PDB file of C-alpha atoms in Angstrom:
ATOM      1  CA  UNK A 144     121.475  79.514  93.006  1.00  0.00           C
ATOM      2  CA  UNK A 145     121.365  83.290  92.577  1.00  0.00           C
ATOM      3  CA  UNK A 146     121.827  85.020  95.926  1.00  0.00           C
ATOM      4  CA  UNK A 147     119.859  88.226  96.507  1.00  0.00           C
ATOM      5  CA  UNK A 148     121.332  90.587  99.102  1.00  0.00           C
ATOM      6  CA  UNK A 149     119.318  93.519 100.398  1.00  0.00           C
ATOM      7  CA  UNK A 150     120.630  96.553 102.219  1.00  0.00           C
ATOM      8  CA  UNK A 151     120.081  97.828 104.725  1.00  0.00           C
ATOM      9  CA  UNK A 152     118.551  95.010 106.771  1.00  0.00           C
ATOM     10  CA  UNK A 153     116.541  97.608 108.638  1.00  0.00           C
ATOM     11  CA  UNK A 154     115.966 101.326 108.343  1.00  0.00           C
ATOM     12  CA  UNK A 155     114.186 103.908 110.467  1.00  0.00           C
ATOM     13  CA  UNK A 156     112.403 106.814 108.836  1.00  0.00           C
ATOM     14  CA  UNK A 157     109.667 109.343 109.468  1.00  0.00           C
ATOM     15  CA  UNK A 158     106.365 109.992 107.726  1.00  0.00           C
ATOM     16  CA  UNK A 159     107.090 112.168 104.701  1.00  0.00           C
ATOM     17  CA  UNK A 160     110.661 110.924 104.235  1.00  0.00           C
ATOM     18  CA  UNK A 161     112.093 109.349 101.110  1.00  0.00           C
ATOM     19  CA  UNK A 162     113.605 105.888 101.553  1.00  0.00           C
ATOM     20  CA  UNK A 163     115.731 103.802  99.204  1.00  0.00           C
ATOM     21  CA  UNK A 164     116.301 100.057  99.584  1.00  0.00           C
ATOM     22  CA  UNK A 165     118.946  98.244  97.558  1.00  0.00           C
ATOM     23  CA  UNK A 166     118.969  94.687  96.231  1.00  0.00           C
ATOM     24  CA  UNK A 167     122.064  93.114  94.670  1.00  0.00           C
ATOM     25  CA  UNK A 168     122.072  89.847  92.718  1.00  0.00           C
ATOM     26  CA  UNK A 169     125.066  87.503  92.810  1.00  0.00           C
ATOM     27  CA  UNK A 170     124.958  87.364  89.004  1.00  0.00           C
ATOM     28  CA  UNK A 171     123.205  89.296  86.263  1.00  0.00           C
ATOM     29  CA  UNK A 172     119.425  88.898  86.136  1.00  0.00           C
ATOM     30  CA  UNK A 173     118.552  91.471  83.442  1.00  0.00           C
ATOM     31  CA  UNK A 174     115.290  93.051  84.656  1.00  0.00           C
ATOM     32  CA  UNK A 175     113.756  89.879  86.097  1.00  0.00           C
ATOM     33  CA  UNK A 176     113.213  91.440  89.498  1.00  0.00           C
ATOM     34  CA  UNK A 177     110.143  92.036  91.621  1.00  0.00           C
ATOM     35  CA  UNK A 178     109.568  93.847  94.916  1.00  0.00           C
ATOM     36  CA  UNK A 179     107.062  92.906  97.623  1.00  0.00           C
ATOM     37  CA  UNK A 180     105.736  94.527 100.790  1.00  0.00           C
ATOM     38  CA  UNK A 181     104.839  92.346 103.766  1.00  0.00           C
ATOM     39  CA  UNK A 182     103.071  93.456 106.915  1.00  0.00           C
ATOM     40  CA  UNK A 183     103.071  91.342 110.107  1.00  0.00           C
ATOM     41  CA  UNK A 184     100.800  88.318 109.851  1.00  0.00           C
ATOM     42  CA  UNK A 185      99.976  89.011 106.200  1.00  0.00           C
ATOM     43  CA  UNK A 186     101.026  87.610 102.858  1.00  0.00           C
ATOM     44  CA  UNK A 187     103.477  89.565 100.715  1.00  0.00           C
ATOM     45  CA  UNK A 188     101.974  92.060  98.273  1.00  0.00           C
ATOM     46  CA  UNK A 189     103.454  92.619  94.817  1.00  0.00           C
ATOM     47  CA  UNK A 190     104.609  96.217  94.305  1.00  0.00           C
ATOM     48  CA  UNK A 191     106.990  96.244  91.325  1.00  0.00           C
ATOM     49  CA  UNK A 192     107.722  93.770  88.524  1.00  0.00           C
ATOM     50  CA  UNK A 193     110.208  93.858  85.682  1.00  0.00           C
ATOM     51  CA  UNK A 194     112.440  95.949  87.988  1.00  0.00           C
ATOM     52  CA  UNK A 195     110.524  99.174  87.338  1.00  0.00           C
ATOM     53  CA  UNK A 196     106.875  98.496  86.403  1.00  0.00           C
ATOM     54  CA  UNK A 197     104.295  99.432  89.004  1.00  0.00           C
ATOM     55  CA  UNK A 198     101.733  96.740  89.790  1.00  0.00           C
ATOM     56  CA  UNK A 199      98.131  97.839  89.264  1.00  0.00           C
ATOM     57  CA  UNK A 200      96.693  99.577  92.319  1.00  0.00           C
ATOM     58  CA  UNK A 201     100.058 100.351  93.932  1.00  0.00           C
ATOM     59  CA  UNK A 202     100.552 104.042  94.812  1.00  0.00           C
ATOM     60  CA  UNK A 203     102.880 106.010  92.556  1.00  0.00           C
ATOM     61  CA  UNK A 204     105.135 106.972  95.488  1.00  0.00           C
ATOM     62  CA  UNK A 205     106.684 103.502  95.003  1.00  0.00           C
ATOM     63  CA  UNK A 206     109.227 103.180  92.210  1.00  0.00           C
ATOM     64  CA  UNK A 207     111.876 100.697  91.154  1.00  0.00           C
ATOM     65  CA  UNK A 208     115.008 100.942  89.052  1.00  0.00           C
ATOM     66  CA  UNK A 209     118.083  99.002  88.048  1.00  0.00           C
ATOM     67  CA  UNK A 210     119.217  96.269  85.721  1.00  0.00           C
ATOM     68  CA  UNK A 211     121.785  93.497  85.737  1.00  0.00           C
ATOM     69  CA  UNK A 212     122.898  93.050  89.344  1.00  0.00           C
ATOM     70  CA  UNK A 213     121.928  96.246  91.173  1.00  0.00           C
ATOM     71  CA  UNK A 214     118.382  97.365  91.889  1.00  0.00           C
ATOM     72  CA  UNK A 215     116.644  99.913  94.078  1.00  0.00           C
ATOM     73  CA  UNK A 216     113.184 100.399  95.515  1.00  0.00           C
ATOM     74  CA  UNK A 217     112.359 104.004  96.365  1.00  0.00           C
ATOM     75  CA  UNK A 218     109.423 105.145  98.442  1.00  0.00           C
ATOM     76  CA  UNK A 219     108.714 108.866  98.232  1.00  0.00           C
ATOM     77  CA  UNK A 220     106.816 110.729 100.933  1.00  0.00           C
ATOM     78  CA  UNK A 221     106.456 107.808 103.346  1.00  0.00           C
ATOM     79  CA  UNK A 222     102.971 107.167 104.623  1.00  0.00           C
ATOM     80  CA  UNK A 223     102.077 105.427 107.929  1.00  0.00           C
ATOM     81  CA  UNK A 224     100.871 102.342 106.038  1.00  0.00           C
ATOM     82  CA  UNK A 225     104.292 101.917 104.344  1.00  0.00           C
ATOM     83  CA  UNK A 226     106.024 100.712 107.486  1.00  0.00           C
ATOM     84  CA  UNK A 227     106.569  97.043 106.726  1.00  0.00           C
ATOM     85  CA  UNK A 228     109.192  94.577 105.495  1.00  0.00           C
ATOM     86  CA  UNK A 229     110.224  94.661 101.845  1.00  0.00           C
ATOM     87  CA  UNK A 230     111.600  91.770  99.782  1.00  0.00           C
ATOM     88  CA  UNK A 231     113.157  91.566  96.354  1.00  0.00           C
ATOM     89  CA  UNK A 232     112.778  88.425  94.212  1.00  0.00           C
ATOM     90  CA  UNK A 233     114.608  87.231  91.100  1.00  0.00           C
ATOM     91  CA  UNK A 234     113.217  84.994  88.390  1.00  0.00           C
ATOM     92  CA  UNK A 235     116.073  85.032  85.901  1.00  0.00           C
ATOM     93  CA  UNK A 236     116.868  81.427  86.716  1.00  0.00           C
ATOM     94  CA  UNK A 237     115.615  78.625  88.927  1.00  0.00           C
ATOM     95  CA  UNK A 238     115.311  78.269  91.787  1.00  0.00           C
ATOM     96  CA  UNK A 239     113.434  81.532  92.261  1.00  0.00           C
ATOM     97  CA  UNK A 240     115.044  83.309  95.197  1.00  0.00           C
ATOM     98  CA  UNK A 241     114.213  86.204  97.499  1.00  0.00           C
ATOM     99  CA  UNK A 242     116.317  88.719  99.370  1.00  0.00           C
ATOM    100  CA  UNK A 243     116.479  88.431 103.147  1.00  0.00           C
ATOM    101  CA  UNK A 244     114.182  91.419 103.631  1.00  0.00           C
ATOM    102  CA  UNK A 245     114.481  95.043 104.739  1.00  0.00           C
ATOM    103  CA  UNK A 246     112.442  96.138 107.717  1.00  0.00           C
ATOM    104  CA  UNK A 247     111.217  99.734 107.476  1.00  0.00           C
ATOM    105  CA  UNK A 248     110.463 101.126 110.927  1.00  0.00           C
ATOM    106  CA  UNK A 249     109.023 104.349 112.196  1.00  0.00           C
ATOM    107  CA  UNK A 250     111.607 106.749 113.639  1.00  0.00           C
TER     108      UNK A 250
ATOM    109  CA  UNK B 196      89.388  89.209  91.907  1.00  0.00           C
ATOM    110  CA  UNK B 197      91.387  86.011  92.272  1.00  0.00           C
ATOM    111  CA  UNK B 198      91.524  84.620  95.803  1.00  0.00           C
ATOM    112  CA  UNK B 199      93.565  81.729  97.168  1.00  0.00           C
ATOM    113  CA  UNK B 200      92.999  79.857 100.422  1.00  0.00           C
ATOM    114  CA  UNK B 201      95.293  77.287 102.008  1.00  0.00           C
ATOM    115  CA  UNK B 202      94.000  74.415 104.125  1.00  0.00           C
ATOM    116  CA  UNK B 203      95.515  71.462 105.932  1.00  0.00           C
ATOM    117  CA  UNK B 204      96.814  70.210 109.282  1.00  0.00           C
ATOM    118  CA  UNK B 205      98.711  72.692 111.401  1.00  0.00           C
ATOM    119  CA  UNK B 206     100.689  70.212 113.512  1.00  0.00           C
ATOM    120  CA  UNK B 207     102.830  67.300 112.372  1.00  0.00           C
ATOM    121  CA  UNK B 208     105.313  64.940 113.971  1.00  0.00           C
ATOM    122  CA  UNK B 209     108.824  64.450 112.583  1.00  0.00           C
ATOM    123  CA  UNK B 210     108.980  62.005 109.650  1.00  0.00           C
ATOM    124  CA  UNK B 211     105.305  62.544 108.726  1.00  0.00           C
ATOM    125  CA  UNK B 212     104.116  63.920 105.373  1.00  0.00           C
ATOM    126  CA  UNK B 213     102.829  67.486 105.161  1.00  0.00           C
ATOM    127  CA  UNK B 214      99.711  67.819 102.967  1.00  0.00           C
ATOM    128  CA  UNK B 215      98.244  71.197 102.058  1.00  0.00           C
ATOM    129  CA  UNK B 216      95.594  72.245  99.554  1.00  0.00           C
ATOM    130  CA  UNK B 217      95.072  75.633  97.944  1.00  0.00           C
ATOM    131  CA  UNK B 218      91.591  76.491  96.668  1.00  0.00           C
ATOM    132  CA  UNK B 219      91.400  79.140  93.964  1.00  0.00           C
ATOM    133  CA  UNK B 220      88.296  81.273  93.505  1.00  0.00           C
ATOM    134  CA  UNK B 221      87.520  84.126  91.146  1.00  0.00           C
ATOM    135  CA  UNK B 222      89.718  82.617  88.464  1.00  0.00           C
ATOM    136  CA  UNK B 223      90.654  79.342  86.793  1.00  0.00           C
ATOM    137  CA  UNK B 224      93.619  77.068  87.420  1.00  0.00           C
ATOM    138  CA  UNK B 225      93.493  76.187  83.731  1.00  0.00           C
ATOM    139  CA  UNK B 226      96.193  78.784  83.070  1.00  0.00           C
ATOM    140  CA  UNK B 227      99.119  80.355  84.922  1.00  0.00           C
ATOM    141  CA  UNK B 228     101.684  78.775  87.251  1.00  0.00           C
ATOM    142  CA  UNK B 229     100.562  77.740  90.731  1.00  0.00           C
ATOM    143  CA  UNK B 230     103.179  77.910  93.466  1.00  0.00           C
ATOM    144  CA  UNK B 231     104.002  77.111  97.056  1.00  0.00           C
ATOM    145  CA  UNK B 232     106.240  79.417  99.081  1.00  0.00           C
ATOM    146  CA  UNK B 233     107.126  79.138 102.766  1.00  0.00           C
ATOM    147  CA  UNK B 234     108.416  81.423 105.502  1.00  0.00           C
ATOM    148  CA  UNK B 235     109.912  80.092 108.743  1.00  0.00           C
ATOM    149  CA  UNK B 236     109.002  82.154 111.812  1.00  0.00           C
ATOM    150  CA  UNK B 237     110.858  85.473 111.769  1.00  0.00           C
ATOM    151  CA  UNK B 238     112.708  84.600 108.557  1.00  0.00           C
ATOM    152  CA  UNK B 239     112.539  85.239 104.831  1.00  0.00           C
ATOM    153  CA  UNK B 240     110.696  83.637 101.936  1.00  0.00           C
ATOM    154  CA  UNK B 241     111.632  80.344 100.273  1.00  0.00           C
ATOM    155  CA  UNK B 242     110.122  79.242  96.976  1.00  0.00           C
ATOM    156  CA  UNK B 243     109.141  75.554  97.098  1.00  0.00           C
ATOM    157  CA  UNK B 244     107.933  74.892  93.557  1.00  0.00           C
ATOM    158  CA  UNK B 245     105.189  75.262  90.980  1.00  0.00           C
ATOM    159  CA  UNK B 246     102.780  73.339  88.813  1.00  0.00           C
ATOM    160  CA  UNK B 247     101.810  74.735  85.420  1.00  0.00           C
ATOM    161  CA  UNK B 248      98.255  74.277  84.193  1.00  0.00           C
ATOM    162  CA  UNK B 249      99.587  71.701  81.712  1.00  0.00           C
ATOM    163  CA  UNK B 250     100.757  69.593  84.648  1.00  0.00           C
ATOM    164  CA  UNK B 251     104.481  70.287  84.378  1.00  0.00           C
ATOM    165  CA  UNK B 252     106.257  70.917  87.651  1.00  0.00           C
ATOM    166  CA  UNK B 253     109.474  72.406  88.961  1.00  0.00           C
ATOM    167  CA  UNK B 254     110.875  72.290  92.491  1.00  0.00           C
ATOM    168  CA  UNK B 255     113.540  73.944  94.572  1.00  0.00           C
ATOM    169  CA  UNK B 256     116.501  71.499  94.744  1.00  0.00           C
ATOM    170  CA  UNK B 257     116.996  72.502  98.398  1.00  0.00           C
ATOM    171  CA  UNK B 258     114.042  70.274  99.265  1.00  0.00           C
ATOM    172  CA  UNK B 259     115.917  67.231  97.984  1.00  0.00           C
ATOM    173  CA  UNK B 260     112.977  65.717  96.089  1.00  0.00           C
ATOM    174  CA  UNK B 261     110.688  65.675  99.148  1.00  0.00           C
ATOM    175  CA  UNK B 262     108.078  67.973  97.552  1.00  0.00           C
ATOM    176  CA  UNK B 263     105.290  67.000  95.183  1.00  0.00           C
ATOM    177  CA  UNK B 264     102.755  69.474  93.766  1.00  0.00           C
ATOM    178  CA  UNK B 265      99.578  68.321  92.033  1.00  0.00           C
ATOM    179  CA  UNK B 266      96.672  70.074  90.338  1.00  0.00           C
ATOM    180  CA  UNK B 267      92.939  69.324  90.166  1.00  0.00           C
ATOM    181  CA  UNK B 268      91.441  71.729  87.647  1.00  0.00           C
ATOM    182  CA  UNK B 269      87.947  70.282  88.139  1.00  0.00           C
ATOM    183  CA  UNK B 270      88.025  71.492  91.746  1.00  0.00           C
ATOM    184  CA  UNK B 271      90.180  74.564  91.020  1.00  0.00           C
ATOM    185  CA  UNK B 272      92.666  73.317  93.606  1.00  0.00           C
ATOM    186  CA  UNK B 273      96.340  72.483  93.782  1.00  0.00           C
ATOM    187  CA  UNK B 274      98.168  70.659  96.534  1.00  0.00           C
ATOM    188  CA  UNK B 275     101.555  70.255  98.179  1.00  0.00           C
ATOM    189  CA  UNK B 276     102.953  67.126  99.755  1.00  0.00           C
ATOM    190  CA  UNK B 277     106.258  67.340 101.631  1.00  0.00           C
ATOM    191  CA  UNK B 278     107.588  64.059 102.943  1.00  0.00           C
ATOM    192  CA  UNK B 279     109.799  63.235 105.916  1.00  0.00           C
ATOM    193  CA  UNK B 280     109.281  66.568 107.654  1.00  0.00           C
ATOM    194  CA  UNK B 281     111.569  67.823 110.408  1.00  0.00           C
ATOM    195  CA  UNK B 282     111.497  70.849 112.698  1.00  0.00           C
ATOM    196  CA  UNK B 283     113.245  72.775 109.923  1.00  0.00           C
ATOM    197  CA  UNK B 284     110.022  72.545 107.890  1.00  0.00           C
ATOM    198  CA  UNK B 285     108.114  74.563 110.495  1.00  0.00           C
ATOM    199  CA  UNK B 286     106.870  77.629 108.638  1.00  0.00           C
ATOM    200  CA  UNK B 287     103.953  79.594 107.278  1.00  0.00           C
ATOM    201  CA  UNK B 288     103.093  78.029 103.919  1.00  0.00           C
ATOM    202  CA  UNK B 289     101.660  80.270 101.208  1.00  0.00           C
ATOM    203  CA  UNK B 290     100.115  79.338  97.903  1.00  0.00           C
ATOM    204  CA  UNK B 291     100.521  81.924  95.169  1.00  0.00           C
ATOM    205  CA  UNK B 292      99.806  82.519  91.497  1.00  0.00           C
ATOM    206  CA  UNK B 293     102.839  83.231  89.353  1.00  0.00           C
ATOM    207  CA  UNK B 294     102.428  85.354  86.237  1.00  0.00           C
ATOM    208  CA  UNK B 295     105.035  85.290  83.471  1.00  0.00           C
ATOM    209  CA  UNK B 296     105.099  87.981  80.769  1.00  0.00           C
ATOM    210  CA  UNK B 297     108.504  87.878  79.023  1.00  0.00           C
ATOM    211  CA  UNK B 298     108.097  91.099  76.987  1.00  0.00           C
ATOM    212  CA  UNK B 299     107.789  92.988  80.278  1.00  0.00           C
ATOM    213  CA  UNK B 300     110.410  90.900  82.098  1.00  0.00           C
ATOM    214  CA  UNK B 301     107.575  90.076  84.478  1.00  0.00           C
ATOM    215  CA  UNK B 302     107.891  86.850  86.454  1.00  0.00           C
ATOM    216  CA  UNK B 303     106.236  87.536  89.782  1.00  0.00           C
ATOM    217  CA  UNK B 304     103.671  86.351  92.288  1.00  0.00           C
ATOM    218  CA  UNK B 305     100.602  88.538  91.920  1.00  0.00           C
ATOM    219  CA  UNK B 306      98.041  86.759  94.104  1.00  0.00           C
ATOM    220  CA  UNK B 307      98.735  85.032  97.417  1.00  0.00           C
ATOM    221  CA  UNK B 308      96.779  83.073  99.968  1.00  0.00           C
ATOM    222  CA  UNK B 309      96.719  84.309 103.556  1.00  0.00           C
ATOM    223  CA  UNK B 310      99.129  81.569 104.624  1.00  0.00           C
ATOM    224  CA  UNK B 311      98.811  78.627 106.970  1.00  0.00           C
ATOM    225  CA  UNK B 312     101.162  77.871 109.858  1.00  0.00           C
ATOM    226  CA  UNK B 313     102.563  74.355 109.965  1.00  0.00           C
ATOM    227  CA  UNK B 314     104.480  73.250 113.041  1.00  0.00           C
ATOM    228  CA  UNK B 315     106.588  70.088 113.178  1.00  0.00           C
ATOM    229  CA  UNK B 316     107.115  68.890 116.715  1.00  0.00           C
ATOM    230  CA  UNK B 317     107.252  65.601 118.570  1.00  0.00           C
TER     231      UNK B 317
END
């Protein structure tokens, strides 16, 4: 199985800040990477697919980059509704696997 | 807008079989991949498996052949059965649509149900 490791596990930031979350795959996955946002008690929401393509309806302050084994999710100008847990997911090979999550908290 | 809704028992005893159904509205199950994903309390996401609209299936080997996913296109529903459950199967179970678009390297879950909590306890 491909292991997905996110860092940091948690991060504190303020409204208006820029935050970067990293996801590393245990082997190369090309651009087969997606990012999700999950709020407490809710299902995950797709933000980014193909490592850098923004899902329809997602604000442009979210962006993704990377290829191969190292990927980043950047959130510019944090808004109050962005405080949540973020997961990366690979689909280069089965089984599909997710990172352990990064909790974004209000400072 | 596609919507998914899980249904099924919320409490099981060890060794019983978990049975969940996902009802799809606003779209047809006669295309796409239909998936089950679970999340133990306070933990991360685990992909369980999918059924394609053709009927082909694929499962996570970690479940050791305990999972079976079926599809009823006439009812626009798909289902999960997980046999011989233990406390380790306690989780929120989500159904989700998986979209695959190779030219865009897109293989992601774009629509999700709200999730249903399943507890395994004697």
